[in-house]
mmCIF file with all atom_site columns, C-alpha atoms in Angstrom:
data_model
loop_
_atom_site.group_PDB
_atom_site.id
_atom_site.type_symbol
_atom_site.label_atom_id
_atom_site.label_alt_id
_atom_site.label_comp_id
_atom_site.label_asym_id
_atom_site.label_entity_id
_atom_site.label_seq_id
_atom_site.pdbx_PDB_ins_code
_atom_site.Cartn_x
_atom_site.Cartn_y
_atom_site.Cartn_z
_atom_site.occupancy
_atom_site.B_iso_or_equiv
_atom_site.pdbx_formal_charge
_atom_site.auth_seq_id
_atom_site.auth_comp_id
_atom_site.auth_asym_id
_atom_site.auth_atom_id
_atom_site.pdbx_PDB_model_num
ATOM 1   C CA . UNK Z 1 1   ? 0.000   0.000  0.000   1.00 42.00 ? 1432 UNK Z CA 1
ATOM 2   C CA . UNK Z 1 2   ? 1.305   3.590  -1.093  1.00 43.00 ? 1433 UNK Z CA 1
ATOM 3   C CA . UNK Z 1 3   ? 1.143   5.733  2.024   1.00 44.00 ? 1434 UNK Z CA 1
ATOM 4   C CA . UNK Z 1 4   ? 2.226   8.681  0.061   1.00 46.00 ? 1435 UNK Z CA 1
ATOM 5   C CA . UNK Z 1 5   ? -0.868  8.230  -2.284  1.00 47.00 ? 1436 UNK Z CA 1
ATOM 6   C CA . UNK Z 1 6   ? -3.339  7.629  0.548   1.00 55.00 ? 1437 UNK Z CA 1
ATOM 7   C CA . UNK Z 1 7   ? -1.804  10.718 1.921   1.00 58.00 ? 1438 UNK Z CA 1
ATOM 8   C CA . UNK Z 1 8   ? -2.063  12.587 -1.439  1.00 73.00 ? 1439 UNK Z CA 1
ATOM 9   C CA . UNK Z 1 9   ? -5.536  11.766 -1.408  1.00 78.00 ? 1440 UNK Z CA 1
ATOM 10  C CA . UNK Z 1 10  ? -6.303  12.904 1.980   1.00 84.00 ? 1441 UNK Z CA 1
ATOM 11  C CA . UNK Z 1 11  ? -4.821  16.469 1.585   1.00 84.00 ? 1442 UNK Z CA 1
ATOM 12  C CA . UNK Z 1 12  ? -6.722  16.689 -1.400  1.00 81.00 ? 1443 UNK Z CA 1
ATOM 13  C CA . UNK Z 1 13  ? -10.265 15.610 0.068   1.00 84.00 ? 1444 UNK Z CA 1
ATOM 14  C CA . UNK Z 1 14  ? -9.278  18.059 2.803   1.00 87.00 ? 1445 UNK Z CA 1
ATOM 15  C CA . UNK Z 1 15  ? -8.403  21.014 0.883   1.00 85.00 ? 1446 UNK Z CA 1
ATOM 16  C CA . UNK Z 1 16  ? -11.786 20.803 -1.278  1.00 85.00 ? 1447 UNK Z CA 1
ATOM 17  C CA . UNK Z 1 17  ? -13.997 20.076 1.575   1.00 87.00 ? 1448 UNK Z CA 1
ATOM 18  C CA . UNK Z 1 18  ? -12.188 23.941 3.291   1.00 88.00 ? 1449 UNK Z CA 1
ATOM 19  C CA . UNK Z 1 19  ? -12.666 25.243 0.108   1.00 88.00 ? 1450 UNK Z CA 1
ATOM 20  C CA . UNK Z 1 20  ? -16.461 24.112 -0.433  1.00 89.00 ? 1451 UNK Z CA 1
ATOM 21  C CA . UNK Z 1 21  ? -17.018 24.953 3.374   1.00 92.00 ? 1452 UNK Z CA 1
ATOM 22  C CA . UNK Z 1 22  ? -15.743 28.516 3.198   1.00 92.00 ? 1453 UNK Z CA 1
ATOM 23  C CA . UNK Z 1 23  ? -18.358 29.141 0.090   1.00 93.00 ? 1454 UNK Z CA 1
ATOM 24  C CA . UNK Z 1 24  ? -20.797 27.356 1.776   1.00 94.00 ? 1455 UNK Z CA 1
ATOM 25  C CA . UNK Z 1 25  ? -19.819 29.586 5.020   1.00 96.00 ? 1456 UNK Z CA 1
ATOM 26  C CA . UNK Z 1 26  ? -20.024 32.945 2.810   1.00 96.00 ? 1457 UNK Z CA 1
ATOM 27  C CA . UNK Z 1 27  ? -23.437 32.246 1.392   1.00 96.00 ? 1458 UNK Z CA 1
ATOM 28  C CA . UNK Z 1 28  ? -24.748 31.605 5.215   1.00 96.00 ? 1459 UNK Z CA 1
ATOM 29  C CA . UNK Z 1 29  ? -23.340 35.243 6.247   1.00 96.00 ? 1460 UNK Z CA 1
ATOM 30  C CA . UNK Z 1 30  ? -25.129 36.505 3.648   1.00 96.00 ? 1461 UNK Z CA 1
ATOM 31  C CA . UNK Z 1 31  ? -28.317 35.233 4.342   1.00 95.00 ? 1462 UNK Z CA 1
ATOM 32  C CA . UNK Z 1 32  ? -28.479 32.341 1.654   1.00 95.00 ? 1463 UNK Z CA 1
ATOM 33  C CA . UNK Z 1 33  ? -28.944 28.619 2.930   1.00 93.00 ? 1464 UNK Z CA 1
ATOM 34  C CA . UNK Z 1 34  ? -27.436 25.938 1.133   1.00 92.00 ? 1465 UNK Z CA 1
ATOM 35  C CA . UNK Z 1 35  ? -30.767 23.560 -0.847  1.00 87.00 ? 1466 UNK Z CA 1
ATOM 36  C CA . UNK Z 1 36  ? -28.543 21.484 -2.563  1.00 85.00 ? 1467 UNK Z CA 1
ATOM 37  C CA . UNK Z 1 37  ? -25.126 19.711 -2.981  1.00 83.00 ? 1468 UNK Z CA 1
ATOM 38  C CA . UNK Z 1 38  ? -24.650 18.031 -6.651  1.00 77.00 ? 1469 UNK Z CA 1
ATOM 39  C CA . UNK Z 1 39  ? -21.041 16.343 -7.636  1.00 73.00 ? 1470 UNK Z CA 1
ATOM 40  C CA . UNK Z 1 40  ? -18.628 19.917 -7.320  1.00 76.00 ? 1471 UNK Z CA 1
ATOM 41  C CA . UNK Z 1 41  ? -21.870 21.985 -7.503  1.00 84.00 ? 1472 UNK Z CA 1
ATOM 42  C CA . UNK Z 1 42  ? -24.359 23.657 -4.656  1.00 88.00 ? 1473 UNK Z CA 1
ATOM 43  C CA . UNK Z 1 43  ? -27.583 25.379 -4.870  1.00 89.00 ? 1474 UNK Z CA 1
ATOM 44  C CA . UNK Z 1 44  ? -28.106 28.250 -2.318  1.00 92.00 ? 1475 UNK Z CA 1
ATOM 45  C CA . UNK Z 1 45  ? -31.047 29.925 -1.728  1.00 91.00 ? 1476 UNK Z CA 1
ATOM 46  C CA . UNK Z 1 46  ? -32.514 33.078 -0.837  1.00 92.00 ? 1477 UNK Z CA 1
ATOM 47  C CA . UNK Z 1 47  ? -36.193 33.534 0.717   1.00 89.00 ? 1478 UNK Z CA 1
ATOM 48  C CA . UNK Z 1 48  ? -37.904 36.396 0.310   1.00 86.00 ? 1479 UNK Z CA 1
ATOM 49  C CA . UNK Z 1 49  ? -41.153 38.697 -0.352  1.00 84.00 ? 1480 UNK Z CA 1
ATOM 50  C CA . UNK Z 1 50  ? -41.709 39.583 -3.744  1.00 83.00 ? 1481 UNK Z CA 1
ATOM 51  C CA . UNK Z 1 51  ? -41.255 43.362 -2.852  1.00 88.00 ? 1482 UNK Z CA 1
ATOM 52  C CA . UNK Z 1 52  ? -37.711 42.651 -1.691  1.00 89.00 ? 1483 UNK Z CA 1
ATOM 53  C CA . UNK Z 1 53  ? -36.998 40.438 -4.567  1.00 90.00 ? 1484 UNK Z CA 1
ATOM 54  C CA . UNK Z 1 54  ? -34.559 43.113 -5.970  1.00 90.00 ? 1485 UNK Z CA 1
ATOM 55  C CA . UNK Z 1 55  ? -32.661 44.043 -2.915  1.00 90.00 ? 1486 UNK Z CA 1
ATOM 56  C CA . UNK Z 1 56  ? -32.384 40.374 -2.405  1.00 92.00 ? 1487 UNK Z CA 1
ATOM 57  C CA . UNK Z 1 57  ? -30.994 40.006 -6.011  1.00 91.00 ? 1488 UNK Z CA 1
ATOM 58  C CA . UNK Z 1 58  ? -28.501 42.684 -5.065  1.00 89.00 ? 1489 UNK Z CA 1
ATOM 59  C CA . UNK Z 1 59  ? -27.620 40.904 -2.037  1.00 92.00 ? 1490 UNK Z CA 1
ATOM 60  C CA . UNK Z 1 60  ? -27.008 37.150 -3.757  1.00 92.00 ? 1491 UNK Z CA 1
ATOM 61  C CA . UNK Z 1 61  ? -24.883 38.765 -6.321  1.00 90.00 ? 1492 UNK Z CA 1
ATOM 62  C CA . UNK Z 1 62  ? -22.404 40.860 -3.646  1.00 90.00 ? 1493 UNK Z CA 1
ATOM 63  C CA . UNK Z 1 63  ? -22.416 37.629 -2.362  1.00 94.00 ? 1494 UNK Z CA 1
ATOM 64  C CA . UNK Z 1 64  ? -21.445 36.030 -5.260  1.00 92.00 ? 1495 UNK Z CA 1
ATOM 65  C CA . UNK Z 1 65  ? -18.750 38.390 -6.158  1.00 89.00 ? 1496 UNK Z CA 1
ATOM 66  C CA . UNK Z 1 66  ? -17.325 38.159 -2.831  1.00 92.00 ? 1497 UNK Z CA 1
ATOM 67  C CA . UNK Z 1 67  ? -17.077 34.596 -3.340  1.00 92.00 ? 1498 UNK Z CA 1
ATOM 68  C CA . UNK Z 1 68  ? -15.595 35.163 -6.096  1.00 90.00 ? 1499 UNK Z CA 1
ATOM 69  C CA . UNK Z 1 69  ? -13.075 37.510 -5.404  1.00 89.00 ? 1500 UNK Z CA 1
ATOM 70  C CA . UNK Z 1 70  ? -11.840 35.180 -2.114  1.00 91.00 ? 1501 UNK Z CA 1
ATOM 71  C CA . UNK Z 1 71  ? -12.437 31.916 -4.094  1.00 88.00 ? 1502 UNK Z CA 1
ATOM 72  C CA . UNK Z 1 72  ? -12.648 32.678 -7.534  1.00 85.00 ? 1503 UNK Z CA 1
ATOM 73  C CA . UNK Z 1 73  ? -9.508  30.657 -8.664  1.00 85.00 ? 1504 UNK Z CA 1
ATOM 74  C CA . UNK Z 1 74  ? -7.091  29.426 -6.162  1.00 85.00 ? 1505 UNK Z CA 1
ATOM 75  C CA . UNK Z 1 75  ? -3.863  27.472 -6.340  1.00 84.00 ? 1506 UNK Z CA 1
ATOM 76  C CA . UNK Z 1 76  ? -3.907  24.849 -3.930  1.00 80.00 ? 1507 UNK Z CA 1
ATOM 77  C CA . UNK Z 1 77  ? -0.962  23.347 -1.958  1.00 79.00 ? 1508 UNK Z CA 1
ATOM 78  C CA . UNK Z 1 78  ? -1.774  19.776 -3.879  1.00 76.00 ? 1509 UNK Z CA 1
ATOM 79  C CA . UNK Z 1 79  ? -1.150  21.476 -6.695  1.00 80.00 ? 1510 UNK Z CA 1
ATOM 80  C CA . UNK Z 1 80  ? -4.840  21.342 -8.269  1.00 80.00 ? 1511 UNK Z CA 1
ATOM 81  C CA . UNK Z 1 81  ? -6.087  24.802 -9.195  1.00 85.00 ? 1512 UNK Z CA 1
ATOM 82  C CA . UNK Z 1 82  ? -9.653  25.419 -8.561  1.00 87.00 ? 1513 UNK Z CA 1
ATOM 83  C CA . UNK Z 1 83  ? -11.863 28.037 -10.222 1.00 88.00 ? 1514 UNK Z CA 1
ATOM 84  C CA . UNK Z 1 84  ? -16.003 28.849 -9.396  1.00 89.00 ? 1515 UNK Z CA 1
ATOM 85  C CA . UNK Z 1 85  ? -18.312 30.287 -11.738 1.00 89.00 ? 1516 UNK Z CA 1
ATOM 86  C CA . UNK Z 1 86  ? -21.548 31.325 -10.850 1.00 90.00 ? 1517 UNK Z CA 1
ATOM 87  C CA . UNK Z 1 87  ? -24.997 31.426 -12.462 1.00 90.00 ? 1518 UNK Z CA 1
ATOM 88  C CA . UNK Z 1 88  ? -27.975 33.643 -10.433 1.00 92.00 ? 1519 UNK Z CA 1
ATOM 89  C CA . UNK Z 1 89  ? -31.636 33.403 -11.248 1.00 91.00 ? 1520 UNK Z CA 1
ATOM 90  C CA . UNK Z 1 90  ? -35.075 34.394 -9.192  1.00 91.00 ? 1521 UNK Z CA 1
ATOM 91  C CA . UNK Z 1 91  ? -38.191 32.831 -9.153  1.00 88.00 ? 1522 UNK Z CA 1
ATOM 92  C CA . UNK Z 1 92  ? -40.616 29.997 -7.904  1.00 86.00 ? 1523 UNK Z CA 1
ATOM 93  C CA . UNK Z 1 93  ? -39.613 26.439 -7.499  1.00 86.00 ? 1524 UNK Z CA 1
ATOM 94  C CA . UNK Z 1 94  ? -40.849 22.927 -6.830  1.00 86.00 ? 1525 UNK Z CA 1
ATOM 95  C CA . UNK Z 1 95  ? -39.214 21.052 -4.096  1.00 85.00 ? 1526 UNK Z CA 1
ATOM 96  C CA . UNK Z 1 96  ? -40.478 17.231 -4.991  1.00 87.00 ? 1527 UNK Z CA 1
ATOM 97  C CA . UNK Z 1 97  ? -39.387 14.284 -2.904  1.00 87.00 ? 1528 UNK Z CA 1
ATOM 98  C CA . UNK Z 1 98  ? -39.565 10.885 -4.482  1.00 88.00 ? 1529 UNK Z CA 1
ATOM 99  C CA . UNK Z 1 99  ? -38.734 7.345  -3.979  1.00 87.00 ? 1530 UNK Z CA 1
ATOM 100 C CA . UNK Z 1 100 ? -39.866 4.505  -1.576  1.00 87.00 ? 1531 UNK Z CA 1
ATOM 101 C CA . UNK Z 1 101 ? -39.402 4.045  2.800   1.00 87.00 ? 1532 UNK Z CA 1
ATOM 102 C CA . UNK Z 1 102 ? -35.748 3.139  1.687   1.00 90.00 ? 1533 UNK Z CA 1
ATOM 103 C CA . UNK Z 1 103 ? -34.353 5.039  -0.965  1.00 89.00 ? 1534 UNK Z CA 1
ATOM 104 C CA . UNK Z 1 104 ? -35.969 8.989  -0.805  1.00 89.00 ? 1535 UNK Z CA 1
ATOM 105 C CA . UNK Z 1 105 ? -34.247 11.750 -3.599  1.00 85.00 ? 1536 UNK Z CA 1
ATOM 106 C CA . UNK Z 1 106 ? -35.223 15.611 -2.807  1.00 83.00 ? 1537 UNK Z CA 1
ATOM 107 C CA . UNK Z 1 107 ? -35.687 16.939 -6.672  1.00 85.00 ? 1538 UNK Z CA 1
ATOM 108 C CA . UNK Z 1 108 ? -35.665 21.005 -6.731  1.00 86.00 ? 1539 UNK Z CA 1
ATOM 109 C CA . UNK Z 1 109 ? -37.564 22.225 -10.168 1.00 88.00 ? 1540 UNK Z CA 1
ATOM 110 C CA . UNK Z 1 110 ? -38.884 24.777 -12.140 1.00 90.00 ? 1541 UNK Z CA 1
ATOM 111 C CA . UNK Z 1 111 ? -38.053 27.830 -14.722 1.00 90.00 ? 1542 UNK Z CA 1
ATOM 112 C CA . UNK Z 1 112 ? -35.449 29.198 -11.998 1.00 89.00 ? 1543 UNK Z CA 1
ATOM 113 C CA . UNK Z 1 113 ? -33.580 26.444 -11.342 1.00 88.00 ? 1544 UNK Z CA 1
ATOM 114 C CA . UNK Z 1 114 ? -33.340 25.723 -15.478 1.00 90.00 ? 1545 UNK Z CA 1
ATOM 115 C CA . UNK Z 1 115 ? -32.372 29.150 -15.861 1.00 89.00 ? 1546 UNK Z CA 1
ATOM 116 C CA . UNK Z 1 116 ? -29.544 29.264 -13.014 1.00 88.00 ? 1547 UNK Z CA 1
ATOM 117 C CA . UNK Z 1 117 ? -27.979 26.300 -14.848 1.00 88.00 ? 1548 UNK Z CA 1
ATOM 118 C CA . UNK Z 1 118 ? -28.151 27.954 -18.313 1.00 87.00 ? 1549 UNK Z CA 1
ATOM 119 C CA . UNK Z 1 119 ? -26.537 31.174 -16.345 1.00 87.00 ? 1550 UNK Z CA 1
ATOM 120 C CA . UNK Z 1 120 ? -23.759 29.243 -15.053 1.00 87.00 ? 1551 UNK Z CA 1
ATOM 121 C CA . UNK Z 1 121 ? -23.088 27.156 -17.693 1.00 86.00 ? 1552 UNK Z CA 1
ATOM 122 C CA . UNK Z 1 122 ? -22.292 30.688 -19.619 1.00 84.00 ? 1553 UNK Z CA 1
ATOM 123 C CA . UNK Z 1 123 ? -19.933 31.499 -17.014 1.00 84.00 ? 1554 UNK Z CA 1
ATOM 124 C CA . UNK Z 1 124 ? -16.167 30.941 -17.109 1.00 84.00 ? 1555 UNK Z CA 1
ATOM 125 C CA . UNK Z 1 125 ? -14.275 30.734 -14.133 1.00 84.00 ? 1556 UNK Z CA 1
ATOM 126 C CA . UNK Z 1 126 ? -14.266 34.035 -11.603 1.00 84.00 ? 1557 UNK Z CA 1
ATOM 127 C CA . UNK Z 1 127 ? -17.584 35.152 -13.758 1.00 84.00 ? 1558 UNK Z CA 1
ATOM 128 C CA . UNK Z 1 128 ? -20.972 35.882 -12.342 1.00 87.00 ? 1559 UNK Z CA 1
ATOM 129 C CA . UNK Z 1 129 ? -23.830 35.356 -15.012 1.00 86.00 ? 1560 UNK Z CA 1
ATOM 130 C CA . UNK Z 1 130 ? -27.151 36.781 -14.122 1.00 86.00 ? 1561 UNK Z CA 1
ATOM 131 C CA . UNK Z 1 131 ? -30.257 34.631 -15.966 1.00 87.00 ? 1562 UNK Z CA 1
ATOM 132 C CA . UNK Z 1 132 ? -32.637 36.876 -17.641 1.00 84.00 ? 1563 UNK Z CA 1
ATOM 133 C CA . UNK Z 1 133 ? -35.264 36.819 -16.000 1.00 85.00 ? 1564 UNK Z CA 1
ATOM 134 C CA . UNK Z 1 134 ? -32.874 37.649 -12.717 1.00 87.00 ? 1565 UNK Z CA 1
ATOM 135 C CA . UNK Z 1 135 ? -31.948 40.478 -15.021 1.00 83.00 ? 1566 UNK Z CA 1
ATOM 136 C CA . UNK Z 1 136 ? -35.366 41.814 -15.258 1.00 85.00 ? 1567 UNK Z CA 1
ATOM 137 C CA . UNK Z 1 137 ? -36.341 41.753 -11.024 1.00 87.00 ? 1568 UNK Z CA 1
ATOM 138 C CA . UNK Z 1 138 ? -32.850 43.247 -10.389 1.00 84.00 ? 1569 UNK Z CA 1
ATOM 139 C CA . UNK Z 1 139 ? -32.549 46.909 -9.731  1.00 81.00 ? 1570 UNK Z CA 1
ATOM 140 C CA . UNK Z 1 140 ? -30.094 47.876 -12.564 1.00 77.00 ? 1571 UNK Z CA 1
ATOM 141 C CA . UNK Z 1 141 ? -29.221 51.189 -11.104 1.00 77.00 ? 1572 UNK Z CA 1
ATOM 142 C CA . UNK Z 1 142 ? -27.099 49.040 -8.076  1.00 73.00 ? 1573 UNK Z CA 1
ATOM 143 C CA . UNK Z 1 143 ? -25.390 46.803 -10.385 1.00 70.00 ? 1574 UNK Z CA 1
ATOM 144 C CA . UNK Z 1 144 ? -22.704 47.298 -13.116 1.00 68.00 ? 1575 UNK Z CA 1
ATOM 145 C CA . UNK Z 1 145 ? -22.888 44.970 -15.729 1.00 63.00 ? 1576 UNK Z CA 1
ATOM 146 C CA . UNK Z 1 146 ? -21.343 43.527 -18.951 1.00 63.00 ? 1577 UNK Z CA 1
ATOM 147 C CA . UNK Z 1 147 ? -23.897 41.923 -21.917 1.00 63.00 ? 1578 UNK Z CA 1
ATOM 148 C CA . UNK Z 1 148 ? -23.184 38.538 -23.146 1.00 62.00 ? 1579 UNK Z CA 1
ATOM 149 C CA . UNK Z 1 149 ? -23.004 38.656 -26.781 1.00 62.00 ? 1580 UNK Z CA 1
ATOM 150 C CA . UNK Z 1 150 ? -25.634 36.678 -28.496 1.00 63.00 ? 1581 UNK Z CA 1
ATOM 151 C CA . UNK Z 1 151 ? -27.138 35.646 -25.202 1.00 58.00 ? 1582 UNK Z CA 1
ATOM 152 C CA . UNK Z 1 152 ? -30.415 37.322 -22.643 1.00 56.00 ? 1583 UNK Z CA 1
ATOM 153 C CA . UNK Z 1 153 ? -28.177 36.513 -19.755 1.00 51.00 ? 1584 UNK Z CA 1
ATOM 154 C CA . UNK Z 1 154 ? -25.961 39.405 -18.309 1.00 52.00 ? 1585 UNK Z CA 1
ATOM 155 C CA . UNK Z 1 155 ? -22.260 39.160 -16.305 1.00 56.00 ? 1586 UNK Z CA 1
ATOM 156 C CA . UNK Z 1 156 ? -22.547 40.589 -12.987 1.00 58.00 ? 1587 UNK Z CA 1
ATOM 157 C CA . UNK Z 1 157 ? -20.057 43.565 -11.568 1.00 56.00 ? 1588 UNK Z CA 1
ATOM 158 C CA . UNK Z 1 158 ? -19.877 46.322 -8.369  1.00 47.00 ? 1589 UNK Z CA 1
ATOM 159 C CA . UNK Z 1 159 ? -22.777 46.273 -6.316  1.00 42.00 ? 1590 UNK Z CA 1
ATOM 160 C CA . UNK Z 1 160 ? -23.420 49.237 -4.154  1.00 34.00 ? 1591 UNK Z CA 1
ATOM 161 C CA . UNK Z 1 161 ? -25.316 48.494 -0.765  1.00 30.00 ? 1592 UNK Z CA 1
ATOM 162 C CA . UNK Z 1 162 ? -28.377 47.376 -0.213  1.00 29.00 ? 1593 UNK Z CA 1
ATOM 163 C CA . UNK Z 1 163 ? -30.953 46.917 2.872   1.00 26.00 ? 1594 UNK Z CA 1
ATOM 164 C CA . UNK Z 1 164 ? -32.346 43.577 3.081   1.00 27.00 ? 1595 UNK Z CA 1
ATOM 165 C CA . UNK Z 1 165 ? -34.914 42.200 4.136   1.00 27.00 ? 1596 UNK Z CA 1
ATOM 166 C CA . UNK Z 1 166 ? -36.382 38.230 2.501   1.00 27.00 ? 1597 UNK Z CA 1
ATOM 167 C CA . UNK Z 1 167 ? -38.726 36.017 3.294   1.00 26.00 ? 1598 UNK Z CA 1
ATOM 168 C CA . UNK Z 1 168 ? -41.068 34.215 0.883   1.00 30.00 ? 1599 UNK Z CA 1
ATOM 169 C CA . UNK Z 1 169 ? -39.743 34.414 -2.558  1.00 37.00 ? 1600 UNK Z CA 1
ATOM 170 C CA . UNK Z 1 170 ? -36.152 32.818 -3.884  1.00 42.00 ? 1601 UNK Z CA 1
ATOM 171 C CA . UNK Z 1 171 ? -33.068 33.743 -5.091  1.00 45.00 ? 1602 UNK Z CA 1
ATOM 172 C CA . UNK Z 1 172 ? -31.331 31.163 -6.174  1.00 47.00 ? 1603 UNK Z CA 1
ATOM 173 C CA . UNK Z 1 173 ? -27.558 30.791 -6.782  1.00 50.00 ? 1604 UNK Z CA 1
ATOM 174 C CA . UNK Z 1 174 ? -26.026 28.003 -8.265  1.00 45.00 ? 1605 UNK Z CA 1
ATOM 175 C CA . UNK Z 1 175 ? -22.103 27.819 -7.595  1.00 40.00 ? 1606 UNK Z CA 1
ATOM 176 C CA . UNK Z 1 176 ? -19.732 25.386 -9.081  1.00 37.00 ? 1607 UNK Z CA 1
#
């Protein structure tokens, strides 16, 4: 048995489960909760009252820069060089739990959730990709932006403060 492998392996589980738990711990101070884990992906969420929904918008995307700017791309000491792009979208959801007494599989759909993934799945690494119809609840005069070229979706930039206040509604923000 190669104890410098096992070893190898160990650092490496270690330094992606800090990594993953100082994003996770960023989207918690800013008043996001974590729906979803999927392979090297999460879905947070924001809650709020469709009045906020803008403010909270403005609040999931300093987030997201934040994240960004701490984690965007880092060189770890295993030599594997991580990266996070980020897709944000608002809307409803479905929350749908299937399967039997055994085997039970928490599903999370609807238009939000299909447009986060198209908005992160435009992102490169260290980008934040609003989804258009995030775009359209947003308040545009807070947030700086660059247009995708032949896409709805727009790339986040500075965010000037906000109050906050959520609730009932969702942001979501899908980070990988």
């Amino acid at each position: 048995m190669d104890t410098s492998l096992d070893c190898g392996a160990e650092q490496l589980t270690q330094t992606l489960n800090h990594y993953v738990g100082d994003i996770v711990e960023k989207v918690l101070i800013y008043g996001g909760d974590i729906l979803k884990f999927a392979g090297d992906a999460l879905l947070a969420l924001w809650r709020v009252q469709r009045s906020q929904m803008s403010d909270i918008i403005t609040l999931a995307l300093k987030c997201s820069l934040r994240i960004q700017k701490e984690y965007g791309v880092r060189e770890t000491e295993v030599g594997l060089k991580l990266q996070v792009k980020i897709g944000l979208s608002a809307g409803h959801i479905s929350k749908v739990v299937v399967g039997d007494n055994k085997h039970q599989y928490f599903l999370v759909l609807g238009r939000a959730v299909d447009e986060v993934r198209l908005a992160q799945n435009l992102a490169k690494a260290s980008e934040v990709i609003l989804s258009p119809n995030c775009w359209e609840l947003c308040n545009r005069n807070m947030i700086e932006i660059e247009t995708i070229k032949d896409q709805r979706s727009v790339k986040g930039g500075n965010v000037e403060c906000a109050t906050i206040v959520h609730n009932q509604w969702r942001v979501y923000c899908f980070v990988i």
